[in-house]
Tab-separated table of C-alpha atoms and ligand atoms in Angstrom:
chain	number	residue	atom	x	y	z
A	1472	UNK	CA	1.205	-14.967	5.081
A	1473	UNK	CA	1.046	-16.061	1.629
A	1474	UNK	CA	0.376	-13.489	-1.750
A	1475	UNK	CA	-0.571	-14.839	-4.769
A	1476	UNK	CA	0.096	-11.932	-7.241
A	1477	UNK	CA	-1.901	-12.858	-10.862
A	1478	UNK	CA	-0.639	-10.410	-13.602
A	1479	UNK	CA	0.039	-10.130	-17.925
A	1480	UNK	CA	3.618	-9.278	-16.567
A	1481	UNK	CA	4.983	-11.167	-13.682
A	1482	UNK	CA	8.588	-9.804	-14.557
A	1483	UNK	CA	7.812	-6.542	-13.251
A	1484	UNK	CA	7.962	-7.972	-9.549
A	1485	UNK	CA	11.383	-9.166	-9.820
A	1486	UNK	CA	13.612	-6.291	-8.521
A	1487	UNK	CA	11.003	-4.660	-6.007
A	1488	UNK	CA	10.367	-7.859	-4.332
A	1489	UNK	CA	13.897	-9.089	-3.863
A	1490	UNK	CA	15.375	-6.148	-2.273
A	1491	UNK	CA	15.104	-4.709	1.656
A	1492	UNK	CA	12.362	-5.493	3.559
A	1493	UNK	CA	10.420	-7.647	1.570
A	1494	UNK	CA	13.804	-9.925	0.507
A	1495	UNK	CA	14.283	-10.402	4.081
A	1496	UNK	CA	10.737	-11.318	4.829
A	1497	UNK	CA	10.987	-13.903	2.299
A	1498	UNK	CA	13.982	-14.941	3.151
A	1499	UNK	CA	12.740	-15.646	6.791
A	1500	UNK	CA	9.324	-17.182	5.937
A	1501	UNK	CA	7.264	-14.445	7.037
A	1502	UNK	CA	5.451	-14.127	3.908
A	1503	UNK	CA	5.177	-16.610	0.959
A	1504	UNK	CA	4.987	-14.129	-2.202
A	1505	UNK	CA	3.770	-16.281	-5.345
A	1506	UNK	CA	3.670	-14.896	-8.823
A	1507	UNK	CA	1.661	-16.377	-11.723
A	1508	UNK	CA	0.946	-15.377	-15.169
A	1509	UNK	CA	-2.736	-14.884	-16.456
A	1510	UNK	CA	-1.696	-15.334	-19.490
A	1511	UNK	CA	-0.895	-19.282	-19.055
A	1512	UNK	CA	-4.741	-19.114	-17.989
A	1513	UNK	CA	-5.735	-18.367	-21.909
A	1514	UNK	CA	-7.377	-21.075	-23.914
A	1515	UNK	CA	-7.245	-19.452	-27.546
A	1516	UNK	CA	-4.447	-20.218	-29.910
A	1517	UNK	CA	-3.796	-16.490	-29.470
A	1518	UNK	CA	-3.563	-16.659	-25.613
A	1519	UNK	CA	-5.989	-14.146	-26.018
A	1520	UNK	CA	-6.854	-12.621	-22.095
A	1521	UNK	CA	-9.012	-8.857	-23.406
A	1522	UNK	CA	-11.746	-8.585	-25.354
A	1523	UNK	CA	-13.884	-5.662	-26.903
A	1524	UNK	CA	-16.173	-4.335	-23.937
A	1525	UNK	CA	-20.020	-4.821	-24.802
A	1526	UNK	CA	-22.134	-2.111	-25.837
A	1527	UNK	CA	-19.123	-0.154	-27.268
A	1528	UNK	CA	-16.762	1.665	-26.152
A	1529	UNK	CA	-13.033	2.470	-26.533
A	1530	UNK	CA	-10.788	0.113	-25.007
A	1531	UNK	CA	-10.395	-3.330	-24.489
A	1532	UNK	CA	-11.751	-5.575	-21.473
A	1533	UNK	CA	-10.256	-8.328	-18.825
A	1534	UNK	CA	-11.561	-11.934	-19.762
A	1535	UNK	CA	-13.548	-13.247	-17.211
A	1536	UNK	CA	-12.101	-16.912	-18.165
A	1537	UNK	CA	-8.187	-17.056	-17.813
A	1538	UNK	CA	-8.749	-15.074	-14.438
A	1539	UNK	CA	-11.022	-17.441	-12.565
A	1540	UNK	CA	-8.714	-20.377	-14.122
A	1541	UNK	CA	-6.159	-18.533	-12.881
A	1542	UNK	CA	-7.361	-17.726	-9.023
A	1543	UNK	CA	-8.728	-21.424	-8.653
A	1544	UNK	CA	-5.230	-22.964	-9.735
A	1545	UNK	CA	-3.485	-21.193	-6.881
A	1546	UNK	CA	-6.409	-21.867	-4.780
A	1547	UNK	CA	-5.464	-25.232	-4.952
A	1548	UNK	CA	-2.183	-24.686	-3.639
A	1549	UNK	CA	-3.026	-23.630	-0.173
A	1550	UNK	CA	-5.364	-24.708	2.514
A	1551	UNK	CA	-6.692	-20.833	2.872
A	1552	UNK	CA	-8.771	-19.816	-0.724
A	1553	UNK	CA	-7.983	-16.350	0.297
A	1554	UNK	CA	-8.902	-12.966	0.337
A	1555	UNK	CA	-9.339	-11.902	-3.403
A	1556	UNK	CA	-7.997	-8.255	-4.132
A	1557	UNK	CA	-8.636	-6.544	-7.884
A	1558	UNK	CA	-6.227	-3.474	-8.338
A	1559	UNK	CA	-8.139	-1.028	-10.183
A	1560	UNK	CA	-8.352	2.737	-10.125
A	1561	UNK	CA	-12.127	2.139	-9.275
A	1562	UNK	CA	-11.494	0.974	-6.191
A	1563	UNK	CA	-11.724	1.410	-2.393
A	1564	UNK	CA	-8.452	3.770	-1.719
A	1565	UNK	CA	-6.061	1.901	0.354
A	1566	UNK	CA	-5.192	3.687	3.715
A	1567	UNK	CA	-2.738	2.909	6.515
A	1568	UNK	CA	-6.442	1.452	8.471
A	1569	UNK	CA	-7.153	-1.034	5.440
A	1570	UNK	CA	-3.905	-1.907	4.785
A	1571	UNK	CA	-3.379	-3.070	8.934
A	1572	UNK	CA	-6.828	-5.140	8.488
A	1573	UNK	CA	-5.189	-6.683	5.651
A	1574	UNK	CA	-2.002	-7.489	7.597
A	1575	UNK	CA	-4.092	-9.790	9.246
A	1576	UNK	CA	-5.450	-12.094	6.963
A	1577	UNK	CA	-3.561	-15.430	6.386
A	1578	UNK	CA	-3.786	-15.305	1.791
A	1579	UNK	CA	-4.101	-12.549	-0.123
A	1580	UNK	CA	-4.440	-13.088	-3.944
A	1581	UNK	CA	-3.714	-10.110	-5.527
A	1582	UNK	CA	-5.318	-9.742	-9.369
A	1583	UNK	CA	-3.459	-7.049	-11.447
A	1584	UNK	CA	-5.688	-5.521	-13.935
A	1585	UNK	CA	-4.745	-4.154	-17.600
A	1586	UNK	CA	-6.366	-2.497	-20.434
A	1587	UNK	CA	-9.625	-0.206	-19.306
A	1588	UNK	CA	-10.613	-2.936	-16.611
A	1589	UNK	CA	-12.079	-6.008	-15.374
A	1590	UNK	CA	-15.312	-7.949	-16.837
A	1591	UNK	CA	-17.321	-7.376	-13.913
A	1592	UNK	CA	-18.155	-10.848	-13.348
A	1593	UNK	CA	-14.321	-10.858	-12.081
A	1594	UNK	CA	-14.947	-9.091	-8.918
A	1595	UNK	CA	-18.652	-10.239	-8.322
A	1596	UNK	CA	-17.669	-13.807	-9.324
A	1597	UNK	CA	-14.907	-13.922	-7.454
A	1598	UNK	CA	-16.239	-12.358	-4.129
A	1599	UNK	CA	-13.180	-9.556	-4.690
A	1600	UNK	CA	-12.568	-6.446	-3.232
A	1601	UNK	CA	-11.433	-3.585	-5.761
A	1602	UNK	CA	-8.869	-1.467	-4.265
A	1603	UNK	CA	-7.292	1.595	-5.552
A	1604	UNK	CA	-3.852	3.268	-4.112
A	1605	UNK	CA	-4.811	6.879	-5.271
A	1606	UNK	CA	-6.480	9.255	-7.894
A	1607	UNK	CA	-4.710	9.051	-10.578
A	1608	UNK	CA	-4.353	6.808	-13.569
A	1609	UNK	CA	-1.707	4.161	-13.608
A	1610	UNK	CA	-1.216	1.844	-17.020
A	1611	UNK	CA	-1.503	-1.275	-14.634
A	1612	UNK	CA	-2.562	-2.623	-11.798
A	1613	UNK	CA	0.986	-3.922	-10.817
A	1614	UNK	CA	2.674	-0.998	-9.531
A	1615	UNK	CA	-0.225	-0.721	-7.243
A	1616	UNK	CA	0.437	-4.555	-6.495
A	1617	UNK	CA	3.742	-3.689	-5.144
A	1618	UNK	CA	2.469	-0.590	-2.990
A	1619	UNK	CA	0.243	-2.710	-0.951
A	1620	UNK	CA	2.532	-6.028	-0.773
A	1621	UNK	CA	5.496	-3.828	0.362
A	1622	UNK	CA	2.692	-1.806	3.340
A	1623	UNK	CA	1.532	-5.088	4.379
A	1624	UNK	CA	4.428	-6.644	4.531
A	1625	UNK	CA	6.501	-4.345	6.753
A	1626	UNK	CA	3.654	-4.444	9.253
A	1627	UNK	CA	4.228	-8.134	9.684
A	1628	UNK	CA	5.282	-9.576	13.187
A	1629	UNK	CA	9.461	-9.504	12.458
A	1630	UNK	CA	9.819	-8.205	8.899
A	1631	UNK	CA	10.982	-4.772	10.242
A	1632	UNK	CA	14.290	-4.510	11.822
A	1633	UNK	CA	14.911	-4.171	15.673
A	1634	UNK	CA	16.218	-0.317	14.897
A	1635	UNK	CA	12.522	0.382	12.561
A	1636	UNK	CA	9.308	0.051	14.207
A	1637	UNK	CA	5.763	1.018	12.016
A	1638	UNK	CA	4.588	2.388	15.489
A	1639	UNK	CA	5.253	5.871	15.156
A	1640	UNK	CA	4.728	6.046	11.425
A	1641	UNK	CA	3.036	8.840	9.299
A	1642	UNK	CA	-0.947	7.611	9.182
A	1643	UNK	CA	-0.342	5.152	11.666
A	1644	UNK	CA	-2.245	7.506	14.609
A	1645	UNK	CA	-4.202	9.629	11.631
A	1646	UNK	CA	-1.099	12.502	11.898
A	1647	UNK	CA	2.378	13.244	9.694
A	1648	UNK	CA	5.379	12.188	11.296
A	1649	UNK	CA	7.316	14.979	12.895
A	1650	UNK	CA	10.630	16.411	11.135
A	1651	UNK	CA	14.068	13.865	11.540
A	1652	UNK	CA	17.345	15.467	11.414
A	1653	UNK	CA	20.769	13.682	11.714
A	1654	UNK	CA	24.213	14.765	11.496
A	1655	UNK	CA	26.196	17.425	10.995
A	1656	UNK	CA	24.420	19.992	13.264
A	1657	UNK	CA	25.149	22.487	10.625
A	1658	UNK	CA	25.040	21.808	7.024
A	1659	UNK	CA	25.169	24.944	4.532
A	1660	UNK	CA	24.113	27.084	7.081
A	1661	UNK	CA	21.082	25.006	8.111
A	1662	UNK	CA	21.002	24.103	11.994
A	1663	UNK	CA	19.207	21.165	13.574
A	1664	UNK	CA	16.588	22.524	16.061
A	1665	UNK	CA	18.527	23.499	19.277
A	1666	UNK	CA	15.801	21.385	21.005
A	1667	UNK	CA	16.592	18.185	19.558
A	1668	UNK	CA	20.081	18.558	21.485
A	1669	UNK	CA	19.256	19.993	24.528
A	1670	UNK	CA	18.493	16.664	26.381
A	1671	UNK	CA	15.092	17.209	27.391
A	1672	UNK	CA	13.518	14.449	26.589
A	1673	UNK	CA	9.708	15.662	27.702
A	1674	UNK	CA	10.444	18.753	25.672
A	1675	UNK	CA	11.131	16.827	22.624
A	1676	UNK	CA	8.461	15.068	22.702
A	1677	UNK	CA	6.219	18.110	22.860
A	1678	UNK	CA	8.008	19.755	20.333
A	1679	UNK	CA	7.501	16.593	17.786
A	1680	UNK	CA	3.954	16.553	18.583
A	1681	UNK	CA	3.216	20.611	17.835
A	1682	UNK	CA	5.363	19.411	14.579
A	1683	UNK	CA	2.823	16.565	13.689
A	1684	UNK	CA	-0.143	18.340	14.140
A	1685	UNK	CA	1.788	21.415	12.561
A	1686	UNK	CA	2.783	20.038	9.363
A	1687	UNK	CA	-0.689	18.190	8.866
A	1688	UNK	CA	-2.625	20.832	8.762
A	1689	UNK	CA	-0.348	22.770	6.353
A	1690	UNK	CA	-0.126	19.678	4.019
A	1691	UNK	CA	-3.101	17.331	4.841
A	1692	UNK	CA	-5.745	19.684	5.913
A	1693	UNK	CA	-8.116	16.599	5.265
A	1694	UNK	CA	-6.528	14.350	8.127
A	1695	UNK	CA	-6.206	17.217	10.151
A	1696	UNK	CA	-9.814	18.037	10.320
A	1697	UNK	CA	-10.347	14.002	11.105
A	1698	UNK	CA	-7.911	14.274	13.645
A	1699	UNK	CA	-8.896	16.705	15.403
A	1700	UNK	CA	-12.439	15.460	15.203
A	1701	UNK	CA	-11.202	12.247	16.877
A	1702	UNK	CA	-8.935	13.974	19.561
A	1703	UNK	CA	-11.083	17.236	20.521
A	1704	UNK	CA	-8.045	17.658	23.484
A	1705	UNK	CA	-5.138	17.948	21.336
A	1706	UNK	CA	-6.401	21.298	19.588
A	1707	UNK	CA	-7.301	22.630	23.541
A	1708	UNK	CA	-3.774	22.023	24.104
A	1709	UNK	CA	-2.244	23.355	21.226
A	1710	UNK	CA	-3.968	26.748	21.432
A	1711	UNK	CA	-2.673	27.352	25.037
B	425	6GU	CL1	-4.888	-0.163	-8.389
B	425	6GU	N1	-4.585	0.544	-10.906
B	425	6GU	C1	-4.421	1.451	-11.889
B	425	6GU	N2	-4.336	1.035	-13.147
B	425	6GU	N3	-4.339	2.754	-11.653
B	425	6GU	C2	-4.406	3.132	-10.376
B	425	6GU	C3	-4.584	2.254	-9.325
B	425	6GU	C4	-4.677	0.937	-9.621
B	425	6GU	N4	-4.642	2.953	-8.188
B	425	6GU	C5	-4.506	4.218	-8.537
B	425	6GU	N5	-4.378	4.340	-9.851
């Protein structure tokens, strides 16, 4: 896969994306991650790249300009145009589902917005997809950037490590992931769930499932509802 990331501050990327995971999956050609500044894209003498929105308001707006110079120039650089992405708090929230579709797709040109937002004629110009990764209010779009290169990445074939698998993930089957404990069995008068040592492996895995659905409907009420709206036998079985 390749990611074109378009941003006002490319040096933001540096540590996140040469670190872990998504060093390695450089390192081994599994994804191509290409920064470029939007700011080289500005024609002014001012590199100018926001302007004052129209019909008032307070803030300042995304040039349409520098960001379609700036999308076609690395669209010249691969075969693929790719799937354009505008991070914006407006946008579609990205969930475990969206971000395995996206796993999928060969380019992904990632547009990190700034100021209160993009000239619309970015995303409807562009054929882009606004995503979001939550609500709240973060100064950029790159932190967001990094959130969905690093969940995409990891579910490429051979970026995780033979010991890691995203199979039995939190969201990846719409539950929590049951409770891990390592060693010592007892640490300041804590002990590790007798159950977990017994051996019994068909026990365990009951016990981690009553956990799962346990701990999402204490803390994610929301996905528990969905869950159990998808899998009308698991609550049968619970209640027994
Ligand atoms: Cl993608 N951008 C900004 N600026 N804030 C956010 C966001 C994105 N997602 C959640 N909050």
């Amino acid at each position: 896969m390749r990611i074109d990331v378009l941003t006002l501050f490319p040096e933001m990327f540096g540590s996140p994306l040469s670190h872990s995971i998504l060093k390695r999956a450089q390192e081994q050609g599994i994804v191509e991650i290409v920064l470029s500044n939007i700011r080289n894209f500005a024609t002014d003498n001012y590199r100018k790249v926001d302007d004052k929105p129209y019909g008032g308001g307070p803030g300042m707006v995304m040039m349409p300009g520098p960001v379609f110079d700036c999308v076609e120039h690395v669209q010249t650089q691969a075969s693929e145009p790719g799937h354009v992405i505008l991070l914006t708090p407006q946008g579609i929230p990205l969930t475990q589902d969206k971000v395995v579709q996206l796993s999928r797709l060969g380019r992904l040109i990632l547009v990190a917005g700034r100021y209160e937002g993009f000239d619309e004629r970015i995303r409807t110009g562009l054929g882009a997809e606004a995503v979001s990764i939550g609500d709240y209010v973060l100064s950029g779009g790159e932190l967001a950037a990094m959130v969905l290169i690093d969940a995409v990445v990891r579910l490429l074939p051979g970026a995780l490590g033979d010991g890691d698998s995203a199979a039995d993930d939190s969201h990846s089957d719409g539950l929590l992931e049951y409770p891990h404990y390592t060693r010592p069995e007892e640490f300041r008068g804590m002990r590790v769930p007798a159950i977990l040592s017994g051996g019994d492996h068909g026990k365990i895995a009951q016990w981690r499932q009553e956990q799962r659905l346990e701990r999402t409907r204490l803390w994610r009420p929301d996905l528990y509802e969905k869950y159990l709206k998808n899998n009308p036998v698991q609550e049968k079985k619970k209640k027994s």
